[in-house]
Coordinates of C-alpha atoms and ligand atoms in Angstrom, one line a residue:
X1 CA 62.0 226.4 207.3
X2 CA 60.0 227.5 210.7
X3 CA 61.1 229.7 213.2
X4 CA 59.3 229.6 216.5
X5 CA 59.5 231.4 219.2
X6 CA 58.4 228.8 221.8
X7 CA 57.4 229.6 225.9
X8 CA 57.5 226.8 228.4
X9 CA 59.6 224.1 230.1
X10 CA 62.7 223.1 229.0
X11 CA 62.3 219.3 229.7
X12 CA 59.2 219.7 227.5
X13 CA 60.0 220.1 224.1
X14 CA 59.9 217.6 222.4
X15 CA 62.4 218.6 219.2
X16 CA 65.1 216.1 217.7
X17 CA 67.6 217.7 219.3
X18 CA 67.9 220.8 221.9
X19 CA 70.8 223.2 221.6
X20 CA 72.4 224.1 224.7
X21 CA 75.1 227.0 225.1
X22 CA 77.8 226.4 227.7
X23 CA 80.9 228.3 228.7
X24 CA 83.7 226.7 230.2
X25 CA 82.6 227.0 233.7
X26 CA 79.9 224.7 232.7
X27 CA 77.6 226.4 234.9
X28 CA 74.3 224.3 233.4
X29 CA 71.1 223.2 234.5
X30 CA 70.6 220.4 236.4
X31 CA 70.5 217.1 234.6
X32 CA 72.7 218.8 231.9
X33 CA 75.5 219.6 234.1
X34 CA 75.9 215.9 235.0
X35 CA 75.8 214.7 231.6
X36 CA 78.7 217.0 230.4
X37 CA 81.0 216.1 232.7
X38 CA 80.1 212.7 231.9
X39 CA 80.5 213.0 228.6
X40 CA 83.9 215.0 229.3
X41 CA 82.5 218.2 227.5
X42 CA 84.8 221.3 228.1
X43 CA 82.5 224.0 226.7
X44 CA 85.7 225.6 224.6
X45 CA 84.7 228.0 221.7
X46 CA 83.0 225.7 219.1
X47 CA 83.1 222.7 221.1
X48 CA 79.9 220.3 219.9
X49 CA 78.9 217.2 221.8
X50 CA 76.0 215.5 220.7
X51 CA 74.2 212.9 223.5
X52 CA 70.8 211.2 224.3
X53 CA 68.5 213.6 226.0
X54 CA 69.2 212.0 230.0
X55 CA 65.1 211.0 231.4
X56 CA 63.1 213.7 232.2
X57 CA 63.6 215.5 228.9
X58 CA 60.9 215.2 226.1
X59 CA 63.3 215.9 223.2
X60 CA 65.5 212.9 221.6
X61 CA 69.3 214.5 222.0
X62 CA 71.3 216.9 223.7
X63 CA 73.2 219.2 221.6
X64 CA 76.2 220.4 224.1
X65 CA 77.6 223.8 222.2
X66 CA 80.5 225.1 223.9
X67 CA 81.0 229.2 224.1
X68 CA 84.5 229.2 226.1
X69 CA 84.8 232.1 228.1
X70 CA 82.3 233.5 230.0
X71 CA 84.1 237.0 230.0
X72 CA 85.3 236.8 226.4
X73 CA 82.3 235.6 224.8
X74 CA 80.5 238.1 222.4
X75 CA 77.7 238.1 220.3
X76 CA 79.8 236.9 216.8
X77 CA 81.0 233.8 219.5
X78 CA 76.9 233.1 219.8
X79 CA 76.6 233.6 216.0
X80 CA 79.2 231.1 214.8
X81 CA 78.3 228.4 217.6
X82 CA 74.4 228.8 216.8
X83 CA 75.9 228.1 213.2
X84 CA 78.0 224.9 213.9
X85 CA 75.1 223.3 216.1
X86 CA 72.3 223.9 213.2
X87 CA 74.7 222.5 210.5
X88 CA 75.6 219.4 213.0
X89 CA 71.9 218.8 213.2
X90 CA 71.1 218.9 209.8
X91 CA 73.6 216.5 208.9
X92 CA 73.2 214.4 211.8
X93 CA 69.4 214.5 210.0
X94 CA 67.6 216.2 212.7
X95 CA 64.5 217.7 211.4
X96 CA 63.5 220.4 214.4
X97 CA 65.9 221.7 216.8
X98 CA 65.1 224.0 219.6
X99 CA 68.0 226.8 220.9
X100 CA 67.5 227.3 224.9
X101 CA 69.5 230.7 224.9
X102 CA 72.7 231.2 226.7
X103 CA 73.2 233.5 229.6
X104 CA 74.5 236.9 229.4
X105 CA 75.7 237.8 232.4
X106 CA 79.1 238.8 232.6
X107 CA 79.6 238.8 228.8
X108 CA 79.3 241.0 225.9
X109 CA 76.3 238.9 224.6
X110 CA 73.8 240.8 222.8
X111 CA 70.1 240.1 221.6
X112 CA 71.2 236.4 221.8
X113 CA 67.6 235.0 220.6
X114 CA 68.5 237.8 217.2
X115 CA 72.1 236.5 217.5
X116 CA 70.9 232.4 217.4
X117 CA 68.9 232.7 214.5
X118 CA 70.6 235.0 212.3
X119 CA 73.6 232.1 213.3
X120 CA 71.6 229.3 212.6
X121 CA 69.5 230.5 209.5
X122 CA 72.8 231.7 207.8
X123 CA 74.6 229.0 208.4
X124 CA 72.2 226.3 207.0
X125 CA 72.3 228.5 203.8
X126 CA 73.4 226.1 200.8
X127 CA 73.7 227.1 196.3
X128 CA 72.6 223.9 195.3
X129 CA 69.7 224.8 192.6
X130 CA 72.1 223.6 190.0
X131 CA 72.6 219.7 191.6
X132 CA 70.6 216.9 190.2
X133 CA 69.3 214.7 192.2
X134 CA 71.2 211.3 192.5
X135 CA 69.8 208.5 190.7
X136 CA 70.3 205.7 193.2
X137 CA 73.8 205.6 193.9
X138 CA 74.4 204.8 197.1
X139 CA 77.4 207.2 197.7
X140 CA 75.4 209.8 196.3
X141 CA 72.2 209.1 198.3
X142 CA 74.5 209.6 201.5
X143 CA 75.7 213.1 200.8
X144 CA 72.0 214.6 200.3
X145 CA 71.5 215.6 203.3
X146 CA 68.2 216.3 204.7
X147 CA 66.4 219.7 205.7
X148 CA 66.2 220.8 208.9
X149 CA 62.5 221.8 208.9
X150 CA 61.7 223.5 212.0
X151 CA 63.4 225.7 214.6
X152 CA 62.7 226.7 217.9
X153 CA 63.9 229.3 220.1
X154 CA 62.9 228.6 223.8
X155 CA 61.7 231.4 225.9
X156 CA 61.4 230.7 229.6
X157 CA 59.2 233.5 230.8
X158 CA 55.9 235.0 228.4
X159 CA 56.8 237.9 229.3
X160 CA 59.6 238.1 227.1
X161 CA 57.8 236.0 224.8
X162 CA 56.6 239.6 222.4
X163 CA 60.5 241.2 222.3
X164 CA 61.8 237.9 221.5
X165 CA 59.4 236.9 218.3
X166 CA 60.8 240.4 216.9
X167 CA 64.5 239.4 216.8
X168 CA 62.9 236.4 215.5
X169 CA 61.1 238.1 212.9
X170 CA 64.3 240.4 212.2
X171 CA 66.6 237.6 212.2
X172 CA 64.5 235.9 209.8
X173 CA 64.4 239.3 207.1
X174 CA 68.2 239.5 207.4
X175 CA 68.5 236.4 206.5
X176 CA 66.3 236.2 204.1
X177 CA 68.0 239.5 202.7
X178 CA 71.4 238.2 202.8
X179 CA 70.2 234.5 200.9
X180 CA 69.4 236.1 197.9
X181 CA 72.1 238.5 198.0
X182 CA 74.6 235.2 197.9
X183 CA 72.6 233.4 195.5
X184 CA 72.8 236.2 193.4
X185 CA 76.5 236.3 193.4
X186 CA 77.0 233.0 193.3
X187 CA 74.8 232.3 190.2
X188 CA 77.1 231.9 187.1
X189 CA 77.5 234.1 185.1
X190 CA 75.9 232.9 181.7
X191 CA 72.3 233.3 183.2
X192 CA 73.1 236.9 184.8
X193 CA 74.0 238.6 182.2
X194 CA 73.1 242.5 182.7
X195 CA 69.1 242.6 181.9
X196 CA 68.6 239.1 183.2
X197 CA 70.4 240.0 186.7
X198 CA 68.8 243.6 186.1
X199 CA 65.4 241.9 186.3
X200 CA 66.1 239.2 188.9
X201 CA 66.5 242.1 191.2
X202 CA 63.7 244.2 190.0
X203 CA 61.4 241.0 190.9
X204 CA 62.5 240.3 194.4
X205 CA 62.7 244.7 195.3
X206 CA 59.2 245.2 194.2
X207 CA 58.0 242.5 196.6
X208 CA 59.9 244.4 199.4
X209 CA 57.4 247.7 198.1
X210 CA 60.8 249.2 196.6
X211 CA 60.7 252.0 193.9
X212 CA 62.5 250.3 190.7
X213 CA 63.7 251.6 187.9
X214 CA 65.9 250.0 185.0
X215 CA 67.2 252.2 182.5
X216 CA 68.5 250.7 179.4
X217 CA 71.8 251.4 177.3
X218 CA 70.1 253.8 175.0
X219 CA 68.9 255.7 178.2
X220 CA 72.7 255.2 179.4
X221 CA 73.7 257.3 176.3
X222 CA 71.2 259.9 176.6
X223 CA 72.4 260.5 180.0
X224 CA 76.2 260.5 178.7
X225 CA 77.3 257.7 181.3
X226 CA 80.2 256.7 178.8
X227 CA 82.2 255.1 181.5
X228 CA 79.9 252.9 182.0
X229 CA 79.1 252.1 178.6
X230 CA 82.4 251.8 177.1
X231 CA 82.8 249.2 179.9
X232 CA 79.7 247.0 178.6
X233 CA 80.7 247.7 174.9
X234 CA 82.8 244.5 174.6
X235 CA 79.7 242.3 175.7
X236 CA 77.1 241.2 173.4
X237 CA 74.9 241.6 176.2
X238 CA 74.5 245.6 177.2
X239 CA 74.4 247.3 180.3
X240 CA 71.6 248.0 182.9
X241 CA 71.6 250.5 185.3
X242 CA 69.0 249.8 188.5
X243 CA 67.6 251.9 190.6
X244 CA 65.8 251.3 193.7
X245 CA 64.2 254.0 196.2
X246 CA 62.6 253.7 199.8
X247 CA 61.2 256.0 201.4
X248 CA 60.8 260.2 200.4
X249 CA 63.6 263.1 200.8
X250 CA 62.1 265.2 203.5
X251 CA 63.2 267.5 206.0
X252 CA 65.3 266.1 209.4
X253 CA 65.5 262.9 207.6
X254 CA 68.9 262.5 205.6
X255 CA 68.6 260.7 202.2
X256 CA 71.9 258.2 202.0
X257 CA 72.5 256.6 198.6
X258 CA 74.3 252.7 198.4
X259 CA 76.2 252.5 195.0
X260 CA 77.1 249.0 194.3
X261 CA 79.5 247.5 191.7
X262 CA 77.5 244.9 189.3
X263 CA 80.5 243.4 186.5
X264 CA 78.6 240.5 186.0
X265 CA 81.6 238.2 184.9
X266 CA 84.9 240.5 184.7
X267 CA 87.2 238.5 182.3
X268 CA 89.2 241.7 182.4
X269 CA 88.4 243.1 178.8
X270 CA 91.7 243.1 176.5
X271 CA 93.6 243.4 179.7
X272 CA 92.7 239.8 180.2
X273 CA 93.2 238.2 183.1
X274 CA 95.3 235.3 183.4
X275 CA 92.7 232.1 183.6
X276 CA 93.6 230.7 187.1
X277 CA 91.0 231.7 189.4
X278 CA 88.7 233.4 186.3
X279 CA 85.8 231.4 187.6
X280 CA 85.4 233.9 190.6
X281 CA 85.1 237.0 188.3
X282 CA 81.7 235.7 188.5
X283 CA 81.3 237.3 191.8
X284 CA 82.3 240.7 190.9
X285 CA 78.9 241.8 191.0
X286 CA 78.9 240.9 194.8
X287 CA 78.5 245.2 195.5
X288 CA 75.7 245.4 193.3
X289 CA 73.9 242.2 195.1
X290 CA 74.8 243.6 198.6
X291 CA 72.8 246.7 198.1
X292 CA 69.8 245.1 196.5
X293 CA 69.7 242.6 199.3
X294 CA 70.4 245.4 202.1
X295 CA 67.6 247.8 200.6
X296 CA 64.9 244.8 200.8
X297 CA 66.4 243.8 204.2
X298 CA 65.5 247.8 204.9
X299 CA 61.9 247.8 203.2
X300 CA 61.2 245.1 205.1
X301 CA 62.2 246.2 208.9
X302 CA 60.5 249.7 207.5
X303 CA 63.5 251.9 208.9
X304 CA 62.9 255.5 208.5
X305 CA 65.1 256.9 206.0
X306 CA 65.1 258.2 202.7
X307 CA 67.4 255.6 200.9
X308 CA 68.1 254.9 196.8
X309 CA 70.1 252.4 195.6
X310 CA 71.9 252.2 192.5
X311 CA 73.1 249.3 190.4
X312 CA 75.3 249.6 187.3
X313 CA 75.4 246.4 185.7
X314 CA 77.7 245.6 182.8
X315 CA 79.8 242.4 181.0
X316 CA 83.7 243.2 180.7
X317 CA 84.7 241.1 178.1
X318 CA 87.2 241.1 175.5
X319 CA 85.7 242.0 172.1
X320 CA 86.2 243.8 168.5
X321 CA 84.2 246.4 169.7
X322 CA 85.3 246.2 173.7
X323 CA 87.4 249.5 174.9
X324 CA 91.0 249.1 174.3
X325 CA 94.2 250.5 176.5
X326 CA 94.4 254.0 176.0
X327 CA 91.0 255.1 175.2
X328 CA 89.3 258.3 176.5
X329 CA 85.7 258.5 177.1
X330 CA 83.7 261.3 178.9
X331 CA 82.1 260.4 182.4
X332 CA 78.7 261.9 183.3
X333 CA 80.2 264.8 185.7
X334 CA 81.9 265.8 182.2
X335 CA 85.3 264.6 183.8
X336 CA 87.6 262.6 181.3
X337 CA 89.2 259.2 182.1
X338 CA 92.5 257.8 180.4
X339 CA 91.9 254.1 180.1
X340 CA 95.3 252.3 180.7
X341 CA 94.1 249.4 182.1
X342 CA 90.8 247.4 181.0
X343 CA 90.5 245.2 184.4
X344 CA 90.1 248.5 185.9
X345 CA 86.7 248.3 185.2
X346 CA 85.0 248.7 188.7
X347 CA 85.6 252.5 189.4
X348 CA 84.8 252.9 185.7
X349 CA 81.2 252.1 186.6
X350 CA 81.1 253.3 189.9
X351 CA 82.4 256.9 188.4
X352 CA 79.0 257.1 186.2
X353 CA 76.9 255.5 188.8
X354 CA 78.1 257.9 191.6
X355 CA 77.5 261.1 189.5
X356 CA 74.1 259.8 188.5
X357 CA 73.2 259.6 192.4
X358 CA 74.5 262.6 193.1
X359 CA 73.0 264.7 189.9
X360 CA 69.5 263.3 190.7
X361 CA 69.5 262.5 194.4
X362 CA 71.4 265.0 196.7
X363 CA 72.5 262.7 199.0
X364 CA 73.5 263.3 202.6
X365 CA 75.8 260.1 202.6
X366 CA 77.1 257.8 200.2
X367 CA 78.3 254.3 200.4
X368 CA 80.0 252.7 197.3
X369 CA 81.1 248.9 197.7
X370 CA 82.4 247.8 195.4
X371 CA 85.0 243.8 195.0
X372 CA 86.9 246.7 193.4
X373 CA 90.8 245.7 194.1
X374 CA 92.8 242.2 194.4
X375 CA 95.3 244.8 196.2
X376 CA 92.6 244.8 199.3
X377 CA 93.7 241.2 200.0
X378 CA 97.1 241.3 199.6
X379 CA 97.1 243.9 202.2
X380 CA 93.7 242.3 204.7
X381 CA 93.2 238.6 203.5
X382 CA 89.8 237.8 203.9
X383 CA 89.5 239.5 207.3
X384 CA 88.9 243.3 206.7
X385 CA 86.8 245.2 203.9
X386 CA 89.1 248.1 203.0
X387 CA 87.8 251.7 204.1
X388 CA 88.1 255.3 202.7
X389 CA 86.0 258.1 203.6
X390 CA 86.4 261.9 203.2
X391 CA 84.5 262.6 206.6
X392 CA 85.6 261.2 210.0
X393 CA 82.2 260.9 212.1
X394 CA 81.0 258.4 208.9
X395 CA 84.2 256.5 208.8
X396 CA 84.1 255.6 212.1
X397 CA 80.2 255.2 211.8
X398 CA 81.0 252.4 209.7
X399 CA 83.9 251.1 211.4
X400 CA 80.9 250.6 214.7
X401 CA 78.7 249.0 212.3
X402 CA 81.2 246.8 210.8
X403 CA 82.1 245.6 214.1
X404 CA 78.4 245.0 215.7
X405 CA 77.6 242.7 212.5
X406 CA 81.5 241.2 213.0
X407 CA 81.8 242.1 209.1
X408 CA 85.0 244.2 210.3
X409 CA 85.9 247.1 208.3
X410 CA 89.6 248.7 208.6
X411 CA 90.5 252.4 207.6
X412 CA 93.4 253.5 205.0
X413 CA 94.6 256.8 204.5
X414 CA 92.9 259.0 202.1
X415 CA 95.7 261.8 201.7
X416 CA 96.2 264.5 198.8
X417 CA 98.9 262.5 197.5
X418 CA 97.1 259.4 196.3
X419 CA 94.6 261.8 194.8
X420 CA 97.8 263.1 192.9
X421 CA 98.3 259.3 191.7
X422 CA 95.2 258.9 189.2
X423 CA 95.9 262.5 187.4
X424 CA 96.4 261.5 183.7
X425 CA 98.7 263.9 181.2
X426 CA 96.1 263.7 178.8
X427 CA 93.0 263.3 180.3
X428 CA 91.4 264.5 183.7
X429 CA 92.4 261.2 185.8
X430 CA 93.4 257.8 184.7
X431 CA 92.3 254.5 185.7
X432 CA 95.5 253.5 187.4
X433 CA 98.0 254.8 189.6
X434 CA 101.1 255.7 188.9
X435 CA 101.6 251.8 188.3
X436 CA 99.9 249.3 189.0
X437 CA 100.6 247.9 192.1
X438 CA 101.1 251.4 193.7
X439 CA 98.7 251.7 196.5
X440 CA 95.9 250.0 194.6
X441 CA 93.2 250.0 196.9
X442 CA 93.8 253.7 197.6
X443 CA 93.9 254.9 194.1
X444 CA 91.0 253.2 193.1
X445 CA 89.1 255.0 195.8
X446 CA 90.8 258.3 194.7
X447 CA 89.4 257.7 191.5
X448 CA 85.9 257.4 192.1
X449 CA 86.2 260.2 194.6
X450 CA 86.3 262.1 191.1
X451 CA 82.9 261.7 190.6
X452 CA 81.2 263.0 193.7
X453 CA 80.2 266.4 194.8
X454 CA 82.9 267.9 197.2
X455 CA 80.3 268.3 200.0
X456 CA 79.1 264.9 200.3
X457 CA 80.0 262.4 203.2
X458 CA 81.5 259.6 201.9
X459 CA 83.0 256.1 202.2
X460 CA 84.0 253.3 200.2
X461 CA 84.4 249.6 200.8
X462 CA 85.9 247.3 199.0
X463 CA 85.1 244.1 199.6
X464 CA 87.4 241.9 197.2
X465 CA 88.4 240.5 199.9
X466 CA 85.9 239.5 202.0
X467 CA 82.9 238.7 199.3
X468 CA 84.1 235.5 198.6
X469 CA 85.4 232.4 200.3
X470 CA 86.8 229.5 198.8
X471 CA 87.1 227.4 201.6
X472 CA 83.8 226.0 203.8
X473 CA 84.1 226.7 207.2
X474 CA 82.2 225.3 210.2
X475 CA 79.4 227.8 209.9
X476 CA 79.7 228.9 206.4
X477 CA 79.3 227.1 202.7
X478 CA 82.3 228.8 200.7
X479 CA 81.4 231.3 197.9
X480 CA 80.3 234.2 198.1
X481 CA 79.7 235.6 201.8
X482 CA 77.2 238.1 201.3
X483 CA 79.1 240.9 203.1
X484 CA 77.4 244.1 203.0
X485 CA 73.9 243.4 203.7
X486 CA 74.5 243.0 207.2
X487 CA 76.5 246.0 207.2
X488 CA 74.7 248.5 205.1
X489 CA 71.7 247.4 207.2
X490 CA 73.3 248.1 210.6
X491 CA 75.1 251.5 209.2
X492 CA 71.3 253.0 208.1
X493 CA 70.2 252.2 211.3
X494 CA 72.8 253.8 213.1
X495 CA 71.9 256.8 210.6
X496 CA 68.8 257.3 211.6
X497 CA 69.7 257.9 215.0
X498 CA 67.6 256.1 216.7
X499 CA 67.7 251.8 217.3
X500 CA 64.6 250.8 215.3
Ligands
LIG601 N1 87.2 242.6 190.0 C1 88.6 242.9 190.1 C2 89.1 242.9 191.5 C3 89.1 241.5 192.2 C4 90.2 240.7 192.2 C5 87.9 241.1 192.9 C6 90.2 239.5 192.9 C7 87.9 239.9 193.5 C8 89.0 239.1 193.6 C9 88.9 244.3 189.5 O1 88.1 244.7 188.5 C10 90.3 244.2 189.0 O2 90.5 243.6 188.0 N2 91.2 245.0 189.6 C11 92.5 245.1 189.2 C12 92.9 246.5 189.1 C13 94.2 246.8 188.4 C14 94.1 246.5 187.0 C15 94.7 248.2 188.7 C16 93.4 244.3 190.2 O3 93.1 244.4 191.4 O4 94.3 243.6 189.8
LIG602 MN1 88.8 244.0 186.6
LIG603 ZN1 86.2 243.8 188.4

């Protein structure tokens, strides 16, 4: 795919179709205005109207993409409506397609040439490395759709020609970033197993210029991370744990660590889960692939920070030798866990993966996320990643973050009492509440909270929830969604203090 950033004359282009952005006042160019009112185009919020270029234009059709309100539009409106019209192209076969950018006047519109591509190239995004091609049926032949091979963004003045090929350029890392963060997730789970995903990521990171390191179970062991191995012990496949770095640790400049979950199938061990739905536990290594694909998506737009990432992959699966209910092992920090409950694998890993960044990286912040809790739907859908943080400047940090990316993040309490929940009689915590059920999303967070030094900002998110779709919608293939990169990538920017 091309992205251009193209100065000159509307009327000149001569792409398949050009995109044009309208709110409902239908305030448009002349020649355009005409049309849409012929063609009884409203300009509501993810209206699309397809028509013949009128004379005077070089390009073939019109692409009428509506915005609704001028004074409620924002820049997630832009996003999703950049989205809709690049999909409609491509299957409408259009090969190029050239954006004219909306107005911002009067709305909370910002960086729209960013905002278009990021829109466009994310929506476009497709898993299909595991289709055949169709061998002559007819049917077939009419759902391949092609590629849209080129798109433009149209820049009236040169001027603004320079500022706008760097959203271009930043659109197009993002989304790059956040592509292989999906296709990692949504990659089944027979050809991901821990040292083949371990060195998927190892491959794409080092191109980025990332610091990678992948130590094995036996290195696992000699660094007494039993939580996480008594996790992978059921798999005939063992555990990885990755490690990537950017940047140094020096002074002024804060070092923040991104822990990410990485089961790579989570059948739920001898808790197994019930088979409905199993399919998905495929994704539970979303975490894990949203902090490999942020941390490239940060090499790449070379933000200054100090920033390691770390990876614990690991199979749970029901075995003769996989952990049973009631088991005790001995986490890293030297804490003991009371197993009650297999499928409550996630903070398992996260407990040894957190006390590895903090015993070797004194971090500043740290950011576990983690599809860590079914619990975090019940309560948000698919609308909010749950949030828990022991510092309030960071929670709300993220919260701002969350919202400029519109990958929305929403606070729950993070009292004493919950802590109280994960105590175990006969170990140091437990991994469940009280019972299960009881404030899950909570206690899990309370749990892993176990395994950090008392000092360092934190905050969770668990993204259960929001990681994976299983409808399509208008601007988005279902599977998984990618959340995180987006965020994680906003968040460090916002840590650095200064808008890079
Ligand atoms: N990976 C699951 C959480 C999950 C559920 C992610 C649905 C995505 C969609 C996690 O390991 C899990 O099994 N959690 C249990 C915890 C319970 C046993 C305390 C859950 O939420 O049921
Ligand atoms: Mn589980
Ligand atoms: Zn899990």
């Amino acid at each position: 795919m091309k992205l251009d950033v193209k100065v000159g004359e509307v009327r000149a282009n001569a792409s398949d179709a050009l995109v044009v952005f309208s709110f409902e006042d239908l305030d448009l160019m002349q020649g355009i205005a005409k049309l849409a009112k012929e063609e009884r185009f409203k300009g509501k919020k993810g209206e699309i109207n397809i028509v013949r270029a009128p004379s005077g234009f070089k390009c073939k059709h019109i692409l009428l993409a509506g915005l609704g309100k001028r004074e409620k539009a924002d820049s997630y409106t832009v996003y999703g409506t950049a989205g809709r019209a690049a999909q409609c192209a491509r299957s409408e076969e259009m090969t190029s397609v050239a954006f004219m950018l909306p107005e911002t006047a009067g709305t909370k519109i910002e960086r729209p040439a960013k905002t278009v591509c990021e829109g466009a190239l994310n929506a476009l995004y497709k898993f299909d490395e595991f289709k055949s091609k169709s061998r002559g049926r007819a049917e077939d032949e009419d759902e391949e759709e092609k590629e849209l091979a080129r798109i433009e963004v149209l820049c009236p003045f040169a001027d603004d020609a320079e500022s706008m090929k760097k959203d271009a350029d930043e659109a197009r890392i993002l989304s790059e970033s956040l592509k292989f963060t999906r296709d990692l997730a949504n990659y089944p789970s027979n050809l991901k197993r821990p040292p083949e995903l371990a060195e998927k990521i190892r491959r794409e990171a080092s191109k980025a210029g990332l610091g990678v390191r992948i130590f094995d179970e036996k290195a696992m062991k000699h660094m007494e991370m039993n939580a996480m191995l008594a996790v992978g012990v059921g798999s005939t496949s063992p555990p990885r744990l990755v490690v990537l770095e950017y940047g140094r640790k020096a002074a002024g400049k804060p070092t923040l660590c991104l822990v990410g979950k990485g089961i790579t199938f989570d059948s739920g061990g001898i808790s197994l889960k019930p088979s409905k739905g199993m399919d998905e536990m495929k994704g539970d290594m979303a975490g894990a692939a949203a902090v490999a694909g942020a941390m490239i998506a940060l090499a790449r737009l070379k933000v200054p920070l100090h920033i390691v990432g770390v990876m614990p992959l690991c199979e749970n699966m029901p075995s003769g030798s996989a952990q049973r209910p009631g088991d005790i092992v001995k986490a890293m920090n030297g804490k003991t866990i009371e197993v009650l409950n297999t499928d409550a694998e996630g903070r398992m890993v996260l407990a040894d993966a957190v006390a590895y960044a903090e015993k070797n990286y004194k971090s500043d912040y740290l950011v576990d996320i983690a599809t860590l809790t079914g619990a975090v739907s019940v309560c948000f859908g698919e609308h909010a990643t749950g949030l828990l943080s022991n510092d309030d400047k960071l929670r709300e940090a993220v919260i701002t973050a969350g919202q400029a990316v519109h990958e929305r993040c929403w606070a729950l309490p993070f009292w004493d009492e919950y802590k109280d929940m994960v105590k175990s009689k006969v170990a140091d915590v437990k991994n469940i509440g009280s019972e299960v059920g009881d404030a899950g999303t909570i206690t899990a967070a309370c749990f892993v909270w176990n395994f950090l030094n008392e000092k360092t900002k934190w905050a969770h998110l668990d993204i259960a929830g929001t990681s994976w779709m299983t409808r399509d919608k208008p601007f988005r293939q279902s599977g998984a969604t990618g959340v995180g990169v987006r965020l994680l990538v906003e968040l460090a920017r916002n840590l650095t203090g200064e808008d890079v």
